[in-house]
XYZ file of C-alpha atoms in Angstrom:
73
model
C -200.404 135.469 140.266
C -199.818 135.274 136.382
C -198.816 131.620 136.531
C -195.175 132.370 136.474
C -192.974 129.493 135.344
C -191.492 128.961 138.876
C -194.883 128.467 140.535
C -195.107 124.845 139.576
C -191.455 124.123 140.635
C -191.654 125.222 144.201
C -192.790 122.914 147.093
C -195.615 122.787 147.185
C -196.551 123.761 143.627
C -198.570 126.971 143.944
C -202.089 127.591 142.729
C -202.129 130.688 140.517
C -204.149 132.748 138.219
C -203.262 133.015 134.449
C -203.993 136.052 132.577
C -203.847 136.833 128.866
C -200.859 139.346 128.842
C -201.175 140.153 125.127
C -205.026 140.832 125.419
C -204.517 142.927 128.466
C -201.722 145.072 126.776
C -203.901 145.404 123.595
C -206.744 146.634 125.721
C -204.776 149.006 127.790
C -203.172 150.539 124.677
C -206.596 150.922 122.893
C -208.108 152.516 126.034
C -205.201 154.856 126.243
C -205.437 156.010 122.643
C -209.146 156.596 123.307
C -208.461 158.846 126.035
C -205.678 160.698 124.336
C -207.662 161.282 121.205
C -210.514 162.896 123.317
C -213.157 160.198 122.346
C -213.484 159.143 125.931
C -213.393 161.497 128.918
C -214.454 159.049 131.627
C -212.325 156.409 133.126
C -213.081 152.845 131.552
C -213.061 149.395 133.159
C -212.646 146.298 131.104
C -212.873 142.898 132.763
C -210.706 140.311 131.058
C -211.162 136.441 131.522
C -208.605 134.538 133.702
C -207.947 130.950 134.420
C -207.235 129.456 137.697
C -204.517 126.991 137.784
C -204.952 124.717 140.780
C -201.857 122.919 142.169
C -201.051 121.286 145.435
C -200.783 124.368 147.409
C -204.640 124.493 147.625
C -205.398 120.742 147.459
C -206.429 120.412 151.040
C -208.771 123.359 150.674
C -210.374 121.627 147.782
C -211.072 118.510 149.547
C -212.698 120.490 152.566
C -214.937 122.251 149.983
C -216.017 119.050 148.354
C -216.932 117.422 151.696
C -219.017 120.449 152.832
C -221.706 121.422 150.633
C -222.782 124.666 152.434
C -220.103 127.287 152.367
C -219.738 130.972 152.124
C -216.613 132.739 150.612
């Protein structure tokens, strides 16, 4: 998770998810200020975009999915 630096250095290199930490922190701070100021009373949910970084730890899985067009996850 979070595409840490070492995820590409281990064997096999690990598939991870990259998040925008700055944007996540900014949104968390904005939401906290909104709650503290009384503007928002209900809990908020914000979905931020992520990017999957595919490495060799999931290469076999990728090949199987490509071979098989019908699949449920």
